[in-house]
Each structure stands twice: as structure tokens, then as C-alpha cells.
Coordinates of C-alpha atoms in Angstrom, one line a residue:
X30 CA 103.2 -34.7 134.1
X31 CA 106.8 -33.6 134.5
X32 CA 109.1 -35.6 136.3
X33 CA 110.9 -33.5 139.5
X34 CA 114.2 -34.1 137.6
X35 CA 113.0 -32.1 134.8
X36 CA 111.8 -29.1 136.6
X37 CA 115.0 -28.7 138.3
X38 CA 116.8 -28.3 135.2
X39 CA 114.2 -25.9 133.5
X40 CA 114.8 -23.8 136.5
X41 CA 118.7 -24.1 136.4
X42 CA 118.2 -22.8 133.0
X43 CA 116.5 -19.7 134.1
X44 CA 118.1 -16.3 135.5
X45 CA 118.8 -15.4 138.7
X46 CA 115.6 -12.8 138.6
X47 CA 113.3 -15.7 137.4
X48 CA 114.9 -18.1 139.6
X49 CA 114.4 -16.0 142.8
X50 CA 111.1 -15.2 141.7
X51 CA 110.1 -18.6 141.9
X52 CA 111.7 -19.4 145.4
X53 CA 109.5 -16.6 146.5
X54 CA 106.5 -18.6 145.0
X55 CA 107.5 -21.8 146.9
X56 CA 107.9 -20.0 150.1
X57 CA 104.4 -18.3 149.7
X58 CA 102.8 -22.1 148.7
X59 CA 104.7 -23.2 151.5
X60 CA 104.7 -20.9 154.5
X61 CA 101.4 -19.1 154.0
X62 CA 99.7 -22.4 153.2
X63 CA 101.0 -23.9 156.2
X64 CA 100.3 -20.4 158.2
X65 CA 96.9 -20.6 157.4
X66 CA 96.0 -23.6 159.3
X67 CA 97.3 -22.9 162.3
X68 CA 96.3 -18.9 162.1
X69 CA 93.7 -19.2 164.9
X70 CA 95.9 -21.2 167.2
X71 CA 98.5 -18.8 166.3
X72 CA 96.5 -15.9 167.6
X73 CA 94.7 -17.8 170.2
X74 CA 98.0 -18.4 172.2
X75 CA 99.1 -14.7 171.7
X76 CA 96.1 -13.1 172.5
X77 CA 95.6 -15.1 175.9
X78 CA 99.1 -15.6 176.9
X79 CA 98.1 -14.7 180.4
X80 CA 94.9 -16.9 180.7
X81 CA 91.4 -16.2 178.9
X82 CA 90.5 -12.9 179.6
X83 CA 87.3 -11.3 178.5
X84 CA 88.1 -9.1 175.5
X85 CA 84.9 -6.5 177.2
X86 CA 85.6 -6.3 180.9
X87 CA 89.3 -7.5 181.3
X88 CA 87.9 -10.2 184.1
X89 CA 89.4 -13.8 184.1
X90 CA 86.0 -15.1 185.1
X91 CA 85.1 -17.2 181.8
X92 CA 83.9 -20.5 180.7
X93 CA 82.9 -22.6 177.7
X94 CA 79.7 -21.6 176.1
X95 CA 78.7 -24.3 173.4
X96 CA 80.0 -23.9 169.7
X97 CA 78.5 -22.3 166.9
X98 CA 79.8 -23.6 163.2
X99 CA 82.8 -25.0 164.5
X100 CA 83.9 -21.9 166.7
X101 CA 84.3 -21.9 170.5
X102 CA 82.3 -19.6 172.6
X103 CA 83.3 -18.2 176.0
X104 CA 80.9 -15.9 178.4
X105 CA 82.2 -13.8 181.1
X106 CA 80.7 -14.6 184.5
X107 CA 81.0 -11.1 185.2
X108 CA 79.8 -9.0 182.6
X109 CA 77.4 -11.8 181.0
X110 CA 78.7 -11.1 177.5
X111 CA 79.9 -14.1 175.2
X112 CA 82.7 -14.1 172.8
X113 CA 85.2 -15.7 170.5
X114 CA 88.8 -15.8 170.1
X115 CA 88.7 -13.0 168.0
X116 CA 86.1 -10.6 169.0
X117 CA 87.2 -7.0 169.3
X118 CA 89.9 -7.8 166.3
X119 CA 90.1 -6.7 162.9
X120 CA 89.1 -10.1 161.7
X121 CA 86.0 -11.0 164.1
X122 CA 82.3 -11.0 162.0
X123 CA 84.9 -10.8 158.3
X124 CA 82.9 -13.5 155.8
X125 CA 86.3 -13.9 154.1
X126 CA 88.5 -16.8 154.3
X127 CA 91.5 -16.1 156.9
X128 CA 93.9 -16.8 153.5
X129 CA 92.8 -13.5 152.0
X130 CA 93.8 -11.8 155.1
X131 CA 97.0 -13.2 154.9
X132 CA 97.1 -12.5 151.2
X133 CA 96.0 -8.5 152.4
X134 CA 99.0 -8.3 154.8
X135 CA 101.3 -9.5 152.3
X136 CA 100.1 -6.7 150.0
X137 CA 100.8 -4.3 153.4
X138 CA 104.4 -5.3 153.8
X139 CA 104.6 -4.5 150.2
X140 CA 103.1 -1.4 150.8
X141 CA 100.2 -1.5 148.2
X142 CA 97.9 0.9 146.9
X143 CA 94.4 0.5 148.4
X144 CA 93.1 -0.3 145.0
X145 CA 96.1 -2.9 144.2
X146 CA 95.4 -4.6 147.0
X147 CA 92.0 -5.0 146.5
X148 CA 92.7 -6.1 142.9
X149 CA 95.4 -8.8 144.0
X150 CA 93.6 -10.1 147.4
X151 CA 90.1 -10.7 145.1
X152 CA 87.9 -8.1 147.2
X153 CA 86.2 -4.5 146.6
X154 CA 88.1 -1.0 147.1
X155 CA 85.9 -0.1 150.2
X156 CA 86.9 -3.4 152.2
X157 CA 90.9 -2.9 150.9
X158 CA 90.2 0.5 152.8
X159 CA 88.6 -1.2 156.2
X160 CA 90.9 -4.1 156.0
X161 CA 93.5 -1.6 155.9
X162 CA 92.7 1.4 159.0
X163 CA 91.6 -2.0 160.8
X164 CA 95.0 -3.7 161.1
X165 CA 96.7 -0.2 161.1
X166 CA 94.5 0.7 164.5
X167 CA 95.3 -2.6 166.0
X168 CA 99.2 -2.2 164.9
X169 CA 99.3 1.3 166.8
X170 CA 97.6 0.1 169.8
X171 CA 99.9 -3.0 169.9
X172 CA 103.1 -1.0 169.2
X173 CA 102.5 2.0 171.4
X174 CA 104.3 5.5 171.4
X175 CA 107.2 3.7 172.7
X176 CA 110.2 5.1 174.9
X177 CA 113.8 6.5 173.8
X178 CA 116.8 6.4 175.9
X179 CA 121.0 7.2 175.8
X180 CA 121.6 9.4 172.8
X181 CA 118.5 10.6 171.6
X182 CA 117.9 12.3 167.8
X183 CA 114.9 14.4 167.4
X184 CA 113.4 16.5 164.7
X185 CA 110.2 17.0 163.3
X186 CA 108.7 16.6 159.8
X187 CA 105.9 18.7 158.2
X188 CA 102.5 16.9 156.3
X189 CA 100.0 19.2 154.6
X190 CA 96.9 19.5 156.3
X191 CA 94.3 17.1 154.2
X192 CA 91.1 15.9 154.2
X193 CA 91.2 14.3 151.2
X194 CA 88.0 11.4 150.7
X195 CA 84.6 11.3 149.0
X196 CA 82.5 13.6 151.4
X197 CA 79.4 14.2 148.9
X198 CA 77.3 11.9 150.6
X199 CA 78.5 12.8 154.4
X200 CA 76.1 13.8 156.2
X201 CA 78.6 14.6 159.5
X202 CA 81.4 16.5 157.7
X203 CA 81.7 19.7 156.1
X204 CA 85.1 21.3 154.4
X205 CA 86.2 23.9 156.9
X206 CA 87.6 25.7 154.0
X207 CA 87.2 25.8 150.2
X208 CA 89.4 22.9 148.5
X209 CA 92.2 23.3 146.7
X210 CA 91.1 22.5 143.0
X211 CA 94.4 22.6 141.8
X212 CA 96.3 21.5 145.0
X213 CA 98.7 23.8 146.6
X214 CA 102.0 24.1 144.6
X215 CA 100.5 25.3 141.7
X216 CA 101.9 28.8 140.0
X217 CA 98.1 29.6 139.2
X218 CA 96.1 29.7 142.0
X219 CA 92.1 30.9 141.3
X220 CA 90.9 33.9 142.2
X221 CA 90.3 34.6 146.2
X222 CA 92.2 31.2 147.1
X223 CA 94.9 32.0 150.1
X224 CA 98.0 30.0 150.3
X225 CA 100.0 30.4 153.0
X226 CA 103.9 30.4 152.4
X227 CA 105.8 28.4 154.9
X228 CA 105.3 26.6 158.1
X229 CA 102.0 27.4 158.8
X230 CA 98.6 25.9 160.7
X231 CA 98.1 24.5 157.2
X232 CA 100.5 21.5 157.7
X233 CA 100.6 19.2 160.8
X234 CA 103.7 18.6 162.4
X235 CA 104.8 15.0 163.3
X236 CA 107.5 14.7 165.7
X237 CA 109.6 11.6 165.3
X238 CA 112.5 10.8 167.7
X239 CA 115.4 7.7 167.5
X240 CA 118.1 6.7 169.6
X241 CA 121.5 4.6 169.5
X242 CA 120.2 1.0 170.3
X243 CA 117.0 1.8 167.5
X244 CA 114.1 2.7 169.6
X245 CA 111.7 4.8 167.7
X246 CA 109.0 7.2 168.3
X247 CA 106.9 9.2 165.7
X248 CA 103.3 10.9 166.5
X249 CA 101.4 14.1 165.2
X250 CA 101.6 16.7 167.7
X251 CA 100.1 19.4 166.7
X252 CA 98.7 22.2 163.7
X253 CA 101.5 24.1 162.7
X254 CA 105.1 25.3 164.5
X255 CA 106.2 23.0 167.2
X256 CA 106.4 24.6 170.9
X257 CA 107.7 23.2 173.5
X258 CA 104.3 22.3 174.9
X259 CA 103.9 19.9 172.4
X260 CA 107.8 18.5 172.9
X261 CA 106.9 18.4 176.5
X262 CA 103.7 16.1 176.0
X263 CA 105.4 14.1 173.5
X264 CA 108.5 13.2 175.9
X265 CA 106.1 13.0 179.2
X266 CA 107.4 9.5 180.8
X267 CA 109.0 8.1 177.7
X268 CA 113.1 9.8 177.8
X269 CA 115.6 8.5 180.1
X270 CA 116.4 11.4 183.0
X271 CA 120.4 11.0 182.0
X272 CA 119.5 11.5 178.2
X273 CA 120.9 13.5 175.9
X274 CA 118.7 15.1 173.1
X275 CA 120.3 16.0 169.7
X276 CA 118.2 18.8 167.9
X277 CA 118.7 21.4 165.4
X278 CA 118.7 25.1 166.5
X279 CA 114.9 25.4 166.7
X280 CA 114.3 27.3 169.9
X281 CA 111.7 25.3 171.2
X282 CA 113.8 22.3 172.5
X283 CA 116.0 25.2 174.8
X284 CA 112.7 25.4 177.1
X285 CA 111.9 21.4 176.9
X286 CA 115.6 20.6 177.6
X287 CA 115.8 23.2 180.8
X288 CA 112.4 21.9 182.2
X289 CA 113.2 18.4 181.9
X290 CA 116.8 18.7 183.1
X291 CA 118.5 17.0 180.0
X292 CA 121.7 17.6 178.1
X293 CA 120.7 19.4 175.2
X294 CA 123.3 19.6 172.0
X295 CA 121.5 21.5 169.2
X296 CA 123.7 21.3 165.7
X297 CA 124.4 24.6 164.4
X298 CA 123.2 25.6 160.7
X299 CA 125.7 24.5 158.2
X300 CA 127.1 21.8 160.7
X301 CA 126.6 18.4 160.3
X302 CA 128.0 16.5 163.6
X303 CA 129.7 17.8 167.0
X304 CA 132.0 14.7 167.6
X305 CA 129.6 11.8 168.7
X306 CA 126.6 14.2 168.6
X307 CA 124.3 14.4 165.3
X308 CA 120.9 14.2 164.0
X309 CA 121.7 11.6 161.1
X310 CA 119.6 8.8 161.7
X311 CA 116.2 11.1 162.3
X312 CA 117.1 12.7 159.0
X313 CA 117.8 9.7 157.1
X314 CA 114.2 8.1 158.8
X315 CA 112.3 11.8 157.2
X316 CA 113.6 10.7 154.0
X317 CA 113.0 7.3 153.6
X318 CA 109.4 8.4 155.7
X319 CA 108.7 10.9 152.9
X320 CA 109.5 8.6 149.5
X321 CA 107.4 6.0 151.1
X322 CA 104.7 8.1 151.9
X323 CA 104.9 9.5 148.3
X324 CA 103.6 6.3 146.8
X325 CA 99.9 7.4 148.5
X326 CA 99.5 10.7 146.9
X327 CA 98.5 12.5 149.6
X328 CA 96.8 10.9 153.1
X329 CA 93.8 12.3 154.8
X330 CA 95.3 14.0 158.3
X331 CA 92.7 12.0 160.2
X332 CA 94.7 8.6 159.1
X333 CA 98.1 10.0 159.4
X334 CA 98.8 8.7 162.6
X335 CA 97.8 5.1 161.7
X336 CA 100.6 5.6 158.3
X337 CA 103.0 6.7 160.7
X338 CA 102.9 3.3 162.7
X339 CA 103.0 1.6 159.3
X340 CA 106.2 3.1 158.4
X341 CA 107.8 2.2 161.7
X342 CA 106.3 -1.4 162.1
X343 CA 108.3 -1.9 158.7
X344 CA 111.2 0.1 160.2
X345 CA 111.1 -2.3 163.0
X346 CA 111.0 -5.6 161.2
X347 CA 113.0 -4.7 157.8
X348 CA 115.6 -7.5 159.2
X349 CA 113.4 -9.5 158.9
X350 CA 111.9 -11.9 155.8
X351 CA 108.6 -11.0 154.1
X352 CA 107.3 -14.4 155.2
X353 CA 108.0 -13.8 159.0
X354 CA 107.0 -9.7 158.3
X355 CA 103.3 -11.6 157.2
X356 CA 103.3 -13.4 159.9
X357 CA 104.3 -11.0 162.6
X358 CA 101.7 -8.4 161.1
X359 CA 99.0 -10.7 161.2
X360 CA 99.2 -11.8 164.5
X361 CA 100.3 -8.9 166.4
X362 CA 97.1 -6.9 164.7
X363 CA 94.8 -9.8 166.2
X364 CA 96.4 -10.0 170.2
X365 CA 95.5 -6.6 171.2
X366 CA 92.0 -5.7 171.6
X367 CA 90.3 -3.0 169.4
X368 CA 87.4 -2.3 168.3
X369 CA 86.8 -0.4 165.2
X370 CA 83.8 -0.3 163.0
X371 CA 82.8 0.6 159.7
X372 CA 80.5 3.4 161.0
X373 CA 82.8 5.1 163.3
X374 CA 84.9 5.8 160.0
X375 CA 82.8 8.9 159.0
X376 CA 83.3 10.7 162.9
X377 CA 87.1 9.6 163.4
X378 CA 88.8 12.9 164.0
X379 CA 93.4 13.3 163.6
X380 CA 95.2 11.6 166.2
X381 CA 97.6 13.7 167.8
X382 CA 99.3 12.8 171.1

């Protein structure tokens, strides 16, 4: 067995890529070992920071219900149903070991294929893909739309309408149109296939809007050209009265600004700033937004949503080291209560707000 001596000067003798490469394997032997046994308390003091509540009913009324292999079980005095410390989260009823999961987030701050994760975490392509919309549903319910305030940026960013997935055995979905066999940029097109040039109900419009102090907020809103309907839902309750809204000339945000009663400076084509007033950090958010998304090949609309909250959680924490990111995904996924199931998969319709 090498002496600790030695190892420190094999890796002195290595380069600053191989030498970093193997602080990051420390850290992981390290941190995510020592994560991994406190996980559950982790979560457990997060998730009832207020006192036990039942995860069904919301009531504090709850006692000690006997064990079963080791774990606790609480029932609710009031609704008569029993539970653990993680029912209603992504990992409650999982048969694999809580260092996978942590292993699967790791592969999430990375931002992994679903098929790479499932090769580096040890499971099949189906659970990288529940494991996946699970943490994702918690992360949007934890997160929320959010609220924007000061000097706010807003502009919106168009996806192609998909419903990419394998829908040969589905017996609850049919293609509302024919599919595109050779997607939809092709020169070719076959014969009696329609593309539509342009903005158009083809594409679904996400709305994202920043302001000064880093508050973010980014949600489908709707099929097509924005109107200020939509900007009016969007904004409902979450912008500042004494805002100011920085736009491009889209007509649309005239109407939402006048209704509102907030300063409206729209930049004019070919400018890019008036004084203190631009849309620079919403554009620079669309294109780091759309190279990420790149890496998927296309998303299905019905999870766009839940990619949208994935891009901002990692917005949010990109201070931050991958070994706190882990941490802070897996444990903010598992204190809010949701509850989503393999079956409801197949009926989940898009999310827009």
C-alpha cells in the first residue's frame, strides 16, 4: 500500500486538469459520503420546520405510529392517514439507495442527458426520466413564479410546439396533427405538409422577466403571439406598483403598462440602451436559455415548464459550488409536498400560467 507521502508527490507531478480532477473526486468521497448519512435528517428538519404537519390534510394533529424497517410512522388524528418523513416526495416508495439520488442530482446540476444519467447513476432510461419530471415538479413548486421589482427587463422567447415521446402504445393520446418526419427546417418538405412561416400558434411563447437585484421569472404563457392578456396574467400580484418595465417595441406591453399604471420604456429597433434603461440581461438569459436547452434536442411542450425551472434553479445557484448545488437540489425537491406518479405521466397536459 502507498504511503500518504507518496501520493502527494504523484499528484504534484500531475497537471493542473488532472490535479483538479482529483480534488473534485475527494470532495465527492467526502461531501456526498458524509451527505448521505444525514440526508433524512437533512430533509426531515426542512420539511417540518414549522412542526410535523401532515403532508395530506395540512393539520398539526399527529403522533408516533410504530416503525416499520427502521422508518418512523406518523398518523394524522384528523384525517386518519399515516405517513413518513417523505411521503408526497419524489423519493417516498423509491427501492433505490438515497446515494443514487444523490448521484441523479449530481448528473442534474451537470445537466445530463436522460440516457447519461441513467448510464452514470446505475438505473434504467424510464426511471432517469421519472427521477427527473419528479424533482423538476417538486423544484417548480418549491421555487414558485416568483415576484420582480425596481427596474424590470422583459421579453419573450419562442419554443416549437412538440409532442415529441413514444405514443405507439398510448392509449389516451392522439397526434393532433400529422408529424413532421423530417422536422420543420427542412428545404424539402413532403407533399401536403403545411409549415407555417413565422410566429405562429405552432410555437409556445415563454415569457421570462429579470430585474436589477436578480429576481427572475420565466413561464409559458400561451400558443403563439403574446397579448397583453397573457402579460397581464403573467404580472397579476408579482411587479412592484412604482416599477418600471423595459420592453422592446412589441405593441402589446403599451396596453399592459397603461392598465397597470407603470412606467413603460420600450427600446426602439436598432437601439440598444436609453441611459440606465435596456433589455440586456433578459437577452443575455434567452441565450444562455437557448444553448442549454440545445443539449436536449427538442423537449416535449407538456415538460417545458418543468425545463424552464431547471434553467433558473441553476441561474439561481451558479455562485454556488456543485457540492452545495447537490445538496440544495436534493433537499429543496424533498420539503415541499408533491405528489406525482408514474401514471399521471401519460394525462399531464403543458403548463402555462
Amino acid at each position: 500500500m502507498p504511503s500518504i507521502e507518496s501520493v502527494k508527490e504523484d499528484i504534484k507531478s500531475l497537471d493542473i486538469f488532472a490535479q483538479e480532477q482529483i480534488l473534485e473526486f475527494i470532495e465527492e468521497i467526502i461531501v456526498l459520503g458524509s451527505f448521505a448519512s444525514v440526508l433524512a435528517t437533512e430533509i426531515k428538519e426542512n420539511r417540518f420546520s414549522r412542526g410535523k404537519v401532515c403532508p395530506f390534510c395540512n393539520r398539526n394533529e399527529v403522533s408516533r405510529n410504530g416503525k416499520s424497517n427502521g422508518t418512523q410512522i406518523y398518523i394524522c388524528k384528523c384525517c386518519k392517514k399515516t405517513f413518513t418523513d417523505f411521503t408526497r416526495s419524489p423519493m417516498h416508495n423509491s427501492k433505490k439507495d438515497s446515494k443514487k439520488w444523490i448521484s441523479y442530482a449530481k448528473c442534474m446540476v451537470n445537466g445530463y442527458s436522460i440516457r447519461k444519467s441513467a448510464e452514470v447513476v446505475g438505473i434504467s432510461v424510464p426511471t432517469s426520466f421519472y427521477w427527473r419530471h419528479k424533482i423538476l415538479d417538486a423544484v417548480r413548486s418549491y421555487m414558485g413564479i416568483g415576484s420582480v421589482g425596481g427596474i424590470v427587463e422583459a421579453d419573450e422567447i419562442f419554443f416549437r410546439l412538440s409532442f415529441k415521446g413514444n405514443h405507439k402504445k398510448s392509449r389516451n393520446f392522439s397526434m393532433p396533427r400529422k408529424p413532421h418526419k423530417r422536422g420543420v427546417k427542412g428545404s424539402k418538405p413532403n407533399k401536403g405538409e403545411k409549415r407555417k412561416r413565422g410566429i405562429s400558434s405552432q410555437q409556445v411563447c415563454v415569457l421570462c422577466a429579470t430585474d436589477r437585484i436578480g429576481n427572475i421569472m420565466v413561464e409559458p404563457v400561451c400558443k403563439g403571439r403574446l397579448k397583453h392578456t397573457d402579460l397581464e396574467r403573467f404580472f397579476n400580484e408579482r411587479i412592484d406598483n412604482d416599477s418600471v418595465l423595459c420592453t422592446d417595441s412589441h405593441k402589446s406591453y403599451i396596453k399592459f403598462a397603461r392598465n397597470f399604471n407603470l412606467e413603460l420604456q420600450q427600446i426602439k429597433r436598432g437601439r440598444h440602451k436609453e441611459g440606465i434603461y435596456h433589455i440586456q440581461h433578459i437577452n443575455a438569459y434567452h441565450s444562455k436559455l437557448k444553448k442549454w436547452m440545445g443539449r436536449f434536442n427538442g423537449v416535449a411542450t407538456k415538460y417545458l415548464a418543468n425545463y424552464m425551472y431547471w434553467f433558473k434553479w441553476l441561474q439561481v445557484f451558479s455562485a454556488e459550488k456543485d457540492m452545495a448545488r447537490i445538496k440544495h437540489l436534493i433537499v429543496q425537491s424533498h420539503t415541499v409536498h408533491t405528489d406525482t406518479k408514474i401514471k399521471y405521466f401519460s394525462y399531464r397536459e403543458p403548463i402555462f400560467v
